[in-house]
Short mmCIF file of C-alpha atoms in Angstrom, two decimals:
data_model
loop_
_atom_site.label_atom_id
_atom_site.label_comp_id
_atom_site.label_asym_id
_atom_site.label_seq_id
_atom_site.Cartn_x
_atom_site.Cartn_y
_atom_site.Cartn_z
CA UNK X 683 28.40 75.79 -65.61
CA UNK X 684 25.19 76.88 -64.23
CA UNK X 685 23.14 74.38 -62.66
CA UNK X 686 19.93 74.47 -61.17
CA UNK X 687 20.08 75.84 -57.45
CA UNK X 688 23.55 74.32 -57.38
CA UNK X 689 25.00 73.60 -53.95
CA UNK X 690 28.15 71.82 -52.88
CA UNK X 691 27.97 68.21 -52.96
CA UNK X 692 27.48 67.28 -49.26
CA UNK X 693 25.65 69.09 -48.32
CA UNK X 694 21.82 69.02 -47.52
CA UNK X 695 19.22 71.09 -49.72
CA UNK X 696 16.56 72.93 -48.17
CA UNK X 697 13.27 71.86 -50.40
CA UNK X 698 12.40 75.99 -51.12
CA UNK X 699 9.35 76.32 -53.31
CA UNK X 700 11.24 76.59 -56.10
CA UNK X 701 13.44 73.32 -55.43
CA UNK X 702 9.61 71.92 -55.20
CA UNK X 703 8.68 72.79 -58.05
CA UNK X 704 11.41 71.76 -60.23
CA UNK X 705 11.03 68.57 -58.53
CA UNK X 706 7.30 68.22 -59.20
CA UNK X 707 7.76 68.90 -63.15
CA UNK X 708 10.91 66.64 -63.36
CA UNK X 709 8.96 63.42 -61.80
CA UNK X 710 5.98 64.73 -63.74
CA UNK X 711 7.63 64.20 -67.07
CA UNK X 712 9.21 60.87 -66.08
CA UNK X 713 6.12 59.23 -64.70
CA UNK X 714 4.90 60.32 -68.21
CA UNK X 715 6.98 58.62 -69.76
CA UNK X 716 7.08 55.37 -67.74
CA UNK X 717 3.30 55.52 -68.78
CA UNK X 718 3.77 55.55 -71.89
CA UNK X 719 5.49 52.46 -72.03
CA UNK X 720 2.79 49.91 -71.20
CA UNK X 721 -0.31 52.31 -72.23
CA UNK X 722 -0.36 50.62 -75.43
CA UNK X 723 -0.20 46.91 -74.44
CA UNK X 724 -3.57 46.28 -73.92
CA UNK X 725 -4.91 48.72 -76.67
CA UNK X 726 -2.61 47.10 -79.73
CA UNK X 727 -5.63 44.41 -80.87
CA UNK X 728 -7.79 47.13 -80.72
CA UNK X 729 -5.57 49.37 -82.74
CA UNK X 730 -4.89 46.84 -85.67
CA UNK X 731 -8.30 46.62 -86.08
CA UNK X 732 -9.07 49.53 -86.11
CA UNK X 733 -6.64 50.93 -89.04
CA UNK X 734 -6.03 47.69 -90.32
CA UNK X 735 -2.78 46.79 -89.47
CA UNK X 736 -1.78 43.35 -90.46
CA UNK X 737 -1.11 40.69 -87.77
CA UNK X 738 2.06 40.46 -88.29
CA UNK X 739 3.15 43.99 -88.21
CA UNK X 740 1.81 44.75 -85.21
CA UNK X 741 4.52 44.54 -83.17
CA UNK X 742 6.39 47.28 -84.64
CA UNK X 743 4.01 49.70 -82.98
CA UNK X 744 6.12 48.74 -79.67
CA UNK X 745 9.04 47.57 -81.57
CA UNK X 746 9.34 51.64 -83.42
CA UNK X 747 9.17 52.63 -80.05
CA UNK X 748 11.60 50.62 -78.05
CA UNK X 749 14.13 50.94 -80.82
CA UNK X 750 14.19 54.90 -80.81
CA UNK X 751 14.32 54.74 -76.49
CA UNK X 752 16.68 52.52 -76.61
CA UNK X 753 18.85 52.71 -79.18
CA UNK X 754 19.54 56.91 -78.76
CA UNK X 755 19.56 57.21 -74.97
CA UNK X 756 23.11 57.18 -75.22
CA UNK X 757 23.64 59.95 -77.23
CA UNK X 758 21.19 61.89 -76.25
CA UNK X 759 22.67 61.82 -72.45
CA UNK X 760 25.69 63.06 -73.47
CA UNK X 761 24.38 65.75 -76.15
CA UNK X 762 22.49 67.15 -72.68
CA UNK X 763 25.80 67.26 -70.77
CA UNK X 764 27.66 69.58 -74.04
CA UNK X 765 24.51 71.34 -75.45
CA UNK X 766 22.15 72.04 -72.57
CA UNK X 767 20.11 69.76 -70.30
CA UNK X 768 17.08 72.04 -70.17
CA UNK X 769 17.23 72.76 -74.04
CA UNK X 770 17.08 69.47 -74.90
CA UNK X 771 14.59 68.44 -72.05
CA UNK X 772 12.15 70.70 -73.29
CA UNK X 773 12.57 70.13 -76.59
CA UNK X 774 12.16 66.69 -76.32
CA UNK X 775 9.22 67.66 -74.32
CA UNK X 776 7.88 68.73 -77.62
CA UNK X 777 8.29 66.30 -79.91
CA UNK X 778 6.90 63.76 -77.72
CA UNK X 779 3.26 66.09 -77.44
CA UNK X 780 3.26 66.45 -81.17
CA UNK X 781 4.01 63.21 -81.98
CA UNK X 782 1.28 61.81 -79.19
CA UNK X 783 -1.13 64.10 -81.06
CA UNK X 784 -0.20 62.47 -84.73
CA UNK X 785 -0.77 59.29 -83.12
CA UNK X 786 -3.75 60.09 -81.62
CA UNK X 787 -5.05 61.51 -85.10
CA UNK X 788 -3.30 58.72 -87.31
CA UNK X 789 -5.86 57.73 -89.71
CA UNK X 790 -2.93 54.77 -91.03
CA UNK X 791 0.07 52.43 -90.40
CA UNK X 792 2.41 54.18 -91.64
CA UNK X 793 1.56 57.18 -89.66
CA UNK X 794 1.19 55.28 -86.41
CA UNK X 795 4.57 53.92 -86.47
CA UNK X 796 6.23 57.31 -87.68
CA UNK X 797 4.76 58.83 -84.44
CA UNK X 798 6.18 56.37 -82.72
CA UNK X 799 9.02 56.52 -83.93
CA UNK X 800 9.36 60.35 -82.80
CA UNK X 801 7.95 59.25 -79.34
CA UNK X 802 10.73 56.95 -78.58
CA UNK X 803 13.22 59.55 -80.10
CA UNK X 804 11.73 62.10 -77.48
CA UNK X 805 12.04 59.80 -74.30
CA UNK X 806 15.66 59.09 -75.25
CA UNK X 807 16.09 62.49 -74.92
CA UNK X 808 13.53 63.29 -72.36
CA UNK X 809 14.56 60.90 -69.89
CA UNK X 810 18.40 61.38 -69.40
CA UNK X 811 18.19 65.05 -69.58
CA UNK X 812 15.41 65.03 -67.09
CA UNK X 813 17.20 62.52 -64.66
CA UNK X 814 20.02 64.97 -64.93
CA UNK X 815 18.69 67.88 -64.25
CA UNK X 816 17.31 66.01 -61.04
CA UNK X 817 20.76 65.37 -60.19
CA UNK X 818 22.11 68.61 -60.77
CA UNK X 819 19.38 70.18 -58.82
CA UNK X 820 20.26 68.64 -56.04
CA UNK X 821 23.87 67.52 -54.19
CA UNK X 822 24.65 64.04 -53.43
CA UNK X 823 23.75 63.36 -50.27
CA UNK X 824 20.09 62.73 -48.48
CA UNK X 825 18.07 65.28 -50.92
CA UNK X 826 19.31 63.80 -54.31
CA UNK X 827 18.76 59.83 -52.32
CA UNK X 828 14.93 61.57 -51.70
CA UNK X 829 14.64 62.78 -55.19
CA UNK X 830 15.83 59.42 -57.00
CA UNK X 831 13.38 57.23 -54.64
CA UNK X 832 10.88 59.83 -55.84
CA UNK X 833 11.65 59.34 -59.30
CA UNK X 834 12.34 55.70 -59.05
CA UNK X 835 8.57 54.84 -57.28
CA UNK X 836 6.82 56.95 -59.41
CA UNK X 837 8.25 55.59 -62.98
CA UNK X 838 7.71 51.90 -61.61
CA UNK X 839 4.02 52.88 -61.02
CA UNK X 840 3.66 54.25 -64.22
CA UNK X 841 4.63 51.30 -65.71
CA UNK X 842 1.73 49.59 -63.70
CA UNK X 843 -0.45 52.62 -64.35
CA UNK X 844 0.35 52.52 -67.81
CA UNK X 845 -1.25 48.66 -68.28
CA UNK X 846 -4.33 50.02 -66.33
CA UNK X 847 -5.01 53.24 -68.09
CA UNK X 848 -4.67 51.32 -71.43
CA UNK X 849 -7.17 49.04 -70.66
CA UNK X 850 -9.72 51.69 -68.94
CA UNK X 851 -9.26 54.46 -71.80
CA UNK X 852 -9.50 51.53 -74.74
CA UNK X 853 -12.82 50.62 -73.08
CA UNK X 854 -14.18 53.60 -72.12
CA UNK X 855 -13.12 56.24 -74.67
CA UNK X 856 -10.66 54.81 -77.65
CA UNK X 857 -7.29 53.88 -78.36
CA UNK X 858 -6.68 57.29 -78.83
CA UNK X 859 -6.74 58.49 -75.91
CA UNK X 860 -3.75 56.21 -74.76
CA UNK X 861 -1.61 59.03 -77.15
CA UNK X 862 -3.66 62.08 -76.64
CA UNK X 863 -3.37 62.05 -72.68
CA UNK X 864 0.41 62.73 -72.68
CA UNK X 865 -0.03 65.95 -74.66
CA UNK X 866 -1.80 68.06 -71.94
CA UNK X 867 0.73 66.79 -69.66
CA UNK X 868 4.01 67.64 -71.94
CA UNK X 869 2.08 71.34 -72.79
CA UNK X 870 1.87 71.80 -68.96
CA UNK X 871 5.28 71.23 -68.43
CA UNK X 872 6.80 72.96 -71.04
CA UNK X 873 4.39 76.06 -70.06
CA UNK X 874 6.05 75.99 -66.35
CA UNK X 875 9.42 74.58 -67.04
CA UNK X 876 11.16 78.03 -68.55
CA UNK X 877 10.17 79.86 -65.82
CA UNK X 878 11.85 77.79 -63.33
CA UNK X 879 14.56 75.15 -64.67
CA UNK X 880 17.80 77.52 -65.03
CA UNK X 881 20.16 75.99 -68.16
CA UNK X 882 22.97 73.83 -67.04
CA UNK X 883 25.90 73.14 -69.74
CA UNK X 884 29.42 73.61 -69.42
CA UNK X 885 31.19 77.17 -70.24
CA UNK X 886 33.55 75.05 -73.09
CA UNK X 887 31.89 72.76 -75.37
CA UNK X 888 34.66 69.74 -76.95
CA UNK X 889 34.48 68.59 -80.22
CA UNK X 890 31.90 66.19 -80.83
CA UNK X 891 32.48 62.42 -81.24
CA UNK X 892 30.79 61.90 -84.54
CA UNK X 893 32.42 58.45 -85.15
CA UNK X 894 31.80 57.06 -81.57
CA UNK X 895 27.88 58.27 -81.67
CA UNK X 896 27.24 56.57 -84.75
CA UNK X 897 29.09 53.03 -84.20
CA UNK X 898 27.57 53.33 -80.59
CA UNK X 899 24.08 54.55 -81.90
CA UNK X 900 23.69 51.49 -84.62
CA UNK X 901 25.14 49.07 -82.56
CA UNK X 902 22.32 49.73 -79.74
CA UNK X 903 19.71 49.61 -82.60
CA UNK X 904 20.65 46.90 -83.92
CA UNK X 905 21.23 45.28 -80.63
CA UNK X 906 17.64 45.79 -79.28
CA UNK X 907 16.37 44.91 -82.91
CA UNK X 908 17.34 41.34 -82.12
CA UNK X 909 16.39 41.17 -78.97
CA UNK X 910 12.52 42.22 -80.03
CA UNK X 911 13.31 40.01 -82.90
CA UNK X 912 13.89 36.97 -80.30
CA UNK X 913 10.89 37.47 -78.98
CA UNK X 914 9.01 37.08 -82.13
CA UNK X 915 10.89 34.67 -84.08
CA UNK X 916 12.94 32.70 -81.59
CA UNK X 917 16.42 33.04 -80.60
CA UNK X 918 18.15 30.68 -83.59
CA UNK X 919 16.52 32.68 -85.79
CA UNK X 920 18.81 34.67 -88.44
CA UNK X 921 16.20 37.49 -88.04
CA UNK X 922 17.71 37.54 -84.45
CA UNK X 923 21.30 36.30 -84.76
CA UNK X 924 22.48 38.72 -87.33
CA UNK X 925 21.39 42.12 -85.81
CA UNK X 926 22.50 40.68 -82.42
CA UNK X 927 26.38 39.72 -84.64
CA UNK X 928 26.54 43.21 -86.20
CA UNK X 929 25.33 44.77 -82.77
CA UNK X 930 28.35 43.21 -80.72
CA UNK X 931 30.33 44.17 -83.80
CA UNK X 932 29.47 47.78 -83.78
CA UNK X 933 29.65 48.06 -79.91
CA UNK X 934 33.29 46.22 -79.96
CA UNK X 935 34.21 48.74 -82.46
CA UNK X 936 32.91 52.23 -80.50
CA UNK X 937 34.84 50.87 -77.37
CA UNK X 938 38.11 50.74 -79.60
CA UNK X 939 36.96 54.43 -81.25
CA UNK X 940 36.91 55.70 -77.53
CA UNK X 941 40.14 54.57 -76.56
CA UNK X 942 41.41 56.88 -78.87
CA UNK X 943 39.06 59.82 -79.22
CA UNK X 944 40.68 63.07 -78.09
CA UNK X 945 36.79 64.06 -76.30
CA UNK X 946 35.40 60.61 -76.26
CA UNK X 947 31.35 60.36 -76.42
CA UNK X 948 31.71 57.86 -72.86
CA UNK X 949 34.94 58.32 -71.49
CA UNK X 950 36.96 55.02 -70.65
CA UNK X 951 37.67 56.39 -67.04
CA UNK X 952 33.87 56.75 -66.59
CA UNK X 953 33.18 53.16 -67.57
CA UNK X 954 36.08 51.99 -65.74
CA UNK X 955 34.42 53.27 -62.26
CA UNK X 956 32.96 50.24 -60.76
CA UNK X 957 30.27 52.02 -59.22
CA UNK X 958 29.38 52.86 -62.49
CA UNK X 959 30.02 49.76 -64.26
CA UNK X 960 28.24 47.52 -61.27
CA UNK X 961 25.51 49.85 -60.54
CA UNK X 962 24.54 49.88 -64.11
CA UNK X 963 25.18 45.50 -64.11
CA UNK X 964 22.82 45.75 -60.85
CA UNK X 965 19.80 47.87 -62.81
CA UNK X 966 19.62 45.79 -65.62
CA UNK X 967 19.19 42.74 -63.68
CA UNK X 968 16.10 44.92 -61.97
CA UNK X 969 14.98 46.24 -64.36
CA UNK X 970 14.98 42.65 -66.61
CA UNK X 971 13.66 40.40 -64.14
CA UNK X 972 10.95 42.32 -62.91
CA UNK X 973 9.22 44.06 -65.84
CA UNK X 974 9.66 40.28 -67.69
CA UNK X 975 8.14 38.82 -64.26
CA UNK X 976 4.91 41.22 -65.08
CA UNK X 977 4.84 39.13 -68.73
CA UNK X 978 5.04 35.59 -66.97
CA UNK X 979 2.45 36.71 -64.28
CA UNK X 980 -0.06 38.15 -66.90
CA UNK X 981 -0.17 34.95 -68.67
CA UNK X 982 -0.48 33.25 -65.61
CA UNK X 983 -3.36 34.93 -64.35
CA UNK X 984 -4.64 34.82 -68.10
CA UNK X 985 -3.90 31.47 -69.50
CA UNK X 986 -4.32 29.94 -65.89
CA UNK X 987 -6.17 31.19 -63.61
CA UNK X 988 -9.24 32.83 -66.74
CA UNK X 989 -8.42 36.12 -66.12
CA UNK X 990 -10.09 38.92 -68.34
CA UNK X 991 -7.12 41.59 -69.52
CA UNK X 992 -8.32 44.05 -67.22
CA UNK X 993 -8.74 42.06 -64.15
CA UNK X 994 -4.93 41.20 -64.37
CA UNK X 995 -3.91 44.48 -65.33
CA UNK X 996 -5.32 45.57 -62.09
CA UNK X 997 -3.91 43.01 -60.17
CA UNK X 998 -0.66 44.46 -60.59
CA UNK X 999 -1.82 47.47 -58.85
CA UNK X 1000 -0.57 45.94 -55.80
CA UNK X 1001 2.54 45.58 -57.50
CA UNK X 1002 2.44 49.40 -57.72
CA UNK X 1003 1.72 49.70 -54.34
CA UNK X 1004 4.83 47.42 -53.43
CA UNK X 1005 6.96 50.16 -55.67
CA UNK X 1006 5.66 53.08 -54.40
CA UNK X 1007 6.66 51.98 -50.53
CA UNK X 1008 9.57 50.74 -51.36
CA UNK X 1009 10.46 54.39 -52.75
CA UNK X 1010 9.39 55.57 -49.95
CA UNK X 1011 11.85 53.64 -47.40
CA UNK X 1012 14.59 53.36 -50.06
CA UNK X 1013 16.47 56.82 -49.34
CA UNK X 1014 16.22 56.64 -45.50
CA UNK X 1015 17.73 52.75 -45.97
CA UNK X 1016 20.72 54.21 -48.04
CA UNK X 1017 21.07 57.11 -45.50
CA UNK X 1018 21.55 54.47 -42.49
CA UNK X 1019 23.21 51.67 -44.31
CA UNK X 1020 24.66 53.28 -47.68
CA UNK X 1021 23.34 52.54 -51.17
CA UNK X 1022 25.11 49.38 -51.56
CA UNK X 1023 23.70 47.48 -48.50
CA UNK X 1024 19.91 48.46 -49.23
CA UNK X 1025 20.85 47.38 -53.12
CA UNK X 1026 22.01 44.01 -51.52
CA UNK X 1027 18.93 43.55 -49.15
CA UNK X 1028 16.22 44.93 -51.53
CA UNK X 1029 17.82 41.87 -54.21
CA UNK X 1030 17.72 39.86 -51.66
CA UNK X 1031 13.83 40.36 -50.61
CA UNK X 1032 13.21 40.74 -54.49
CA UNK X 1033 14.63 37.11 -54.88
CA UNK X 1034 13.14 35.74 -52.10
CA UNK X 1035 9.50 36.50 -53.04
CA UNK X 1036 10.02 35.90 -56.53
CA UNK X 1037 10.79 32.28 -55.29
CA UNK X 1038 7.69 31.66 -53.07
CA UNK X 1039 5.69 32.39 -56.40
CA UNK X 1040 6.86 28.90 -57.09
CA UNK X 1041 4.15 27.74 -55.03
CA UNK X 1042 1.46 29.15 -57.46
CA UNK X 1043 -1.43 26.44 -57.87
CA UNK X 1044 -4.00 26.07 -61.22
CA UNK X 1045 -6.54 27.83 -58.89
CA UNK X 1046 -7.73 31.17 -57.84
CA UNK X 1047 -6.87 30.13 -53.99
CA UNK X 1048 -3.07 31.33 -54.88
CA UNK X 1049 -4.18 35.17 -55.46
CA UNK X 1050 -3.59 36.05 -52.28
CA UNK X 1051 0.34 34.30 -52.56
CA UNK X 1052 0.59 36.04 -55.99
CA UNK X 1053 -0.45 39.64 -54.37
CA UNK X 1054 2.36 39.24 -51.28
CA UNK X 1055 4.77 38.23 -53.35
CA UNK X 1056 4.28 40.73 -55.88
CA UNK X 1057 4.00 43.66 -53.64
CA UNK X 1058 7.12 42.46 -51.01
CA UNK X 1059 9.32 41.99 -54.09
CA UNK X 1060 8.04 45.69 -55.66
CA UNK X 1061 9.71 46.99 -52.30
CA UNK X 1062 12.65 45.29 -52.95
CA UNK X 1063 12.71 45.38 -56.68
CA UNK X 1064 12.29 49.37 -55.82
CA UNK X 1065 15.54 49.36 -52.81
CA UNK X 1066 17.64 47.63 -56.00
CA UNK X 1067 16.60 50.58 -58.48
CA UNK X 1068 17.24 53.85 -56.21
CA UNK X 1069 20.27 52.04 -54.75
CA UNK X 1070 21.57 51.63 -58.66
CA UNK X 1071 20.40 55.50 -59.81
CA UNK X 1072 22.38 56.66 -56.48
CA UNK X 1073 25.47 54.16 -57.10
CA UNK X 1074 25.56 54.69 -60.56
CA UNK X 1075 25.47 58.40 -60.41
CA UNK X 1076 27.55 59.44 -57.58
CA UNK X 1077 31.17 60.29 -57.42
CA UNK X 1078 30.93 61.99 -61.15
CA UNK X 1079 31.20 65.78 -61.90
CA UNK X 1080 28.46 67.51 -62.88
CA UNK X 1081 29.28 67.71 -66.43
CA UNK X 1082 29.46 64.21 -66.24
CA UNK X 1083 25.96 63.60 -65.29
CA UNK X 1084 23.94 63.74 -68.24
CA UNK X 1085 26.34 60.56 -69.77
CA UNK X 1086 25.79 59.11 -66.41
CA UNK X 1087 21.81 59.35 -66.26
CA UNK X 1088 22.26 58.46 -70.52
CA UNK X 1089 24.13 55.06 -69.22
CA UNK X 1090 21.45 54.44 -66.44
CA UNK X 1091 18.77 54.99 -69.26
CA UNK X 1092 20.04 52.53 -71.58
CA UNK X 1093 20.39 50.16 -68.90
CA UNK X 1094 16.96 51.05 -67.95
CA UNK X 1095 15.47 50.25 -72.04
CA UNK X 1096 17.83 47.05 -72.53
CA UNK X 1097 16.16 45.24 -69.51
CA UNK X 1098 12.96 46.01 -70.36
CA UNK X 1099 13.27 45.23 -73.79
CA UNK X 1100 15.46 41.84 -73.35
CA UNK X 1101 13.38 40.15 -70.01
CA UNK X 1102 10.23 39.76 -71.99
CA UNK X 1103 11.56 37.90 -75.14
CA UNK X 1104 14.03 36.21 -72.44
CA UNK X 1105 11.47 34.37 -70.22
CA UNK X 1106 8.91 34.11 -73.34
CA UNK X 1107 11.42 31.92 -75.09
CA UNK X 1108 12.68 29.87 -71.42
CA UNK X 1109 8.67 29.52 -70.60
CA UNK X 1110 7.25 28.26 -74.24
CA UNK X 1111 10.60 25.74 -74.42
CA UNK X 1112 9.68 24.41 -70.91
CA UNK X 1113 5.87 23.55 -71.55
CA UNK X 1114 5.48 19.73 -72.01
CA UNK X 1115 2.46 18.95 -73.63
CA UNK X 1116 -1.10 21.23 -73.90
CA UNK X 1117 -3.56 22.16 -71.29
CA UNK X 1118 -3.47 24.24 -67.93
CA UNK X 1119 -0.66 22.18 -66.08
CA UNK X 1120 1.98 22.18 -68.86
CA UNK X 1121 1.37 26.09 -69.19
CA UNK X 1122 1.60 26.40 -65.74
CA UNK X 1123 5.41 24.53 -65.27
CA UNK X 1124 6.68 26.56 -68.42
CA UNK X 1125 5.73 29.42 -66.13
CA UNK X 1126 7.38 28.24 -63.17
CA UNK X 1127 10.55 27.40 -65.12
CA UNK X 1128 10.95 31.05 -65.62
CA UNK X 1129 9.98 32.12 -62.29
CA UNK X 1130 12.95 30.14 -61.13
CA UNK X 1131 15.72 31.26 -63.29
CA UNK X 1132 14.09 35.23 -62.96
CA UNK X 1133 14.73 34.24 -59.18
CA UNK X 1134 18.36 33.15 -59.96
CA UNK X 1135 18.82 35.92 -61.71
CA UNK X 1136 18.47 38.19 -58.90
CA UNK X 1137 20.42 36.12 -56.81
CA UNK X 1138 23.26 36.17 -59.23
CA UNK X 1139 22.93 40.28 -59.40
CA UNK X 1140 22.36 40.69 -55.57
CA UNK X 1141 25.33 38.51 -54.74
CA UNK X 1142 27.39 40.23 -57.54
CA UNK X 1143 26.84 43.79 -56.30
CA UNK X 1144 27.26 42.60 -52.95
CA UNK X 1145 31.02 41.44 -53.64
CA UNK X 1146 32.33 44.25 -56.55
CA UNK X 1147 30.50 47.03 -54.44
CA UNK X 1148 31.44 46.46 -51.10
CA UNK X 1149 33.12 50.37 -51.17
CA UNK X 1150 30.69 52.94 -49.94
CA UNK X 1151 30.39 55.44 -53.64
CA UNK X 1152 29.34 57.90 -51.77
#
């Protein structure tokens, strides 16, 4: 297998220009993508109107979207590891800067949703292959712990960046822009990328698991179709409930496919790891509580506090800030302590501060306890993601790595997409009667479990990951 600057695991990689430069185009593309998650938010009104989309199809523009990410991550991880990391990098690459452009240009509905359709295709396959290429490039050790806080502070800002840029482009350009600015960036990359980004894939390619990627692929669809369905139509809904049965179903079913599949698509023995199979527990909890902590916060400074869409989209710049530092610090904590301890203590200060939002009043005197809290629990919301990328990615072959990153992903696109309909449904059940107050204790209902719910995870990676994996 050839791998990019390859090096024996353990050992510590010189940053040489090169090594810089792959680095700088990986985190490129992946802070790309992050953007392009929340870009839209604050733009959809504004879209609808503007191509006449009907109210109540406006949520498949995000719905397309986190469907595709979601729902092929899986596959697409592993297709990197047997058919080429950088092929399908850059080709993903590709799609997702002509399908921003059809977006951009989409003069219809239809045509909207197709291209984004084809942009959640692309980051399924952008965003394993790229993570595994990053961990390829580098051995386990302190480099690859530098490269994943990297990575990990820079796709948490761009989720924050994303909201911002939405907003600023929709007012001061168009809608548009929100697709067209990701093509410069993907025809930049893929310019640069060749010249530097060797191709990593193994010297024999098995025989592909056809039945396991499709009863794994339509059992993710149809498990994040309920879940976006929950948050639209509540969760007794049969809109919800049957997508979420036949999800389970299919899922249930590819687990007993790869117990017998000669080259399985995820291999039992990889799922059976625990730092695998923890790590991955510990990321969704991060990933769920926190982006669905963004939701509850937005309506309270909205709902609550007046806020204009903007001026609470920026206020979670210092959210941004919080991620960003806590990037920063997160590989030299795992280099002292080891990735389990800073996962424990990051949940731990994520949990904390997400509690002392409790204290939250109906006036603007609590900004200043909203902006602590949110930027002390970014750092530790940021320790718990590196330490998960590191946990859940160590110990594994390099051929290995792309179904590794794939699992991360999918963790990644199943918190996202389940904390928002999760604390929607626990926030709008707990409001007792109309007005500012009763919004405001539905809000702090969810606040409170979000902060059990980081507990739970901290406490649970604390006890099943007590082993050093590295």
């Amino acid at each position: 297998m050839s791998v990019v600057a390859s090096q024996p695991a353990g050992t510590s990689a010189a940053l040489t220009p090169r090594l810089r430069l792959v680095l700088v185009l990986l985190l490129a593309a992946q802070f790309m993508l992050a953007v392009d998650f929340s870009i839209l938010n604050v733009a959809l009104p504004v879209i609808g109107t503007g191509l006449g989309f009907p109210l109540g199809r406006l949520q498949w523009i995000g719905t397309a979207f986190a469907l595709c990410a979601a729902g092929f991550t899986l596959l697409f991880g592993r297709i990197a590891d047997l058919f080429g990391r950088r092929r399908l990098f850059l080709g993903g690459l590709a799609v997702l800067g002509a399908a921003s452009l059809a977006g951009g240009l989409a003069q219809s509905p239809e045509v909207l949703v197709a291209a984004r359709v084809f942009q959640g295709l692309a980051t399924a396959a952008v965003t394993p292959a790229g993570l595994s290429l990053l961990t390829t490039s580098f051995p386990e050790g302190p480099s690859r712990e530098r490269a994943l806080g990297l990575n990990g502070a820079l796709m948490s800002a761009g989720f924050t960046t994303g909201a911002v840029l939405g907003g600023l482009l929709t007012d001061l350009l168009s809608w548009r822009w929100a697709f067209f600015v990701n093509v410069p960036v993907a025809l930049a990359v893929l310019l640069v990328a060749p010249a530097v980004i060797a191709e990593s894939r193994p010297a024999e390619r098995p025989k592909p698991d056809v039945p396991g990627a499709v009863t794994v692929t339509l059992g993710l669809l149809a498990v994040v179709l309920g879940l976006t369905r929950a948050g639209e139509r509540g969760w007794g809904a049969p809109a919800t409930l049957v997508p979420l049965a036949a999800g389970a179903a299919l899922l249930l079913l590819f687990a007993a496919v790869e117990r017998r599949a000669a080259a399985p698509l995820v291999p039992p023995s990889v799922l059976g790891r625990r730092s695998v199979a923890w790590g991955n527990a510990a990321g969704l909890i991060a990933f769920l509580t926190e982006t669905s902590l963004v939701f509850v916060l937005t309506l309270y400074l909205q709902e609550v506090l007046g806020f204009s869409p903007l001026a609470a989209g920026l206020s979670f710049g210092v959210l941004g800030a919080g991620t960003v530092v806590g990037g920063t610090l997160a590989p030299r904590l795992i280099g002292r302590v080891g990735a389990t301890r800073a996962l424990t203590a990051g949940g731990l200060v994520q949990a904390a501060f997400t509690a002392a939002l409790l204290g939250l009043g109906a006036d603007r005197s609590s900004l200043w306890l909203l902006l602590a809290a949110t930027f002390a629990g970014g750092v530790g919301n940021m320790l718990v993601i590196v330490g998960f990328m590191v946990t859940a990615t160590s110990g594994l072959a390099d051929g290995e790595q792309g179904l590794a990153t794939g699992l991360a992903t999918m963790t990644q696109q199943i918190g996202i997409t389940l904390g928002t309909p999760v604390m929607s449904a626990v926030a709008t059940a707990a409001m007792s009667g109309t007005g500012t107050l009763a919004v405001l204790g539905g809000l702090k209902t969810a606040i409170a479990l979000n902060a059990a719910l980081v507990l739970l995870g901290t406490l649970g990676g604390a006890v099943f990951l007590r082993e050093r994996t590295r």
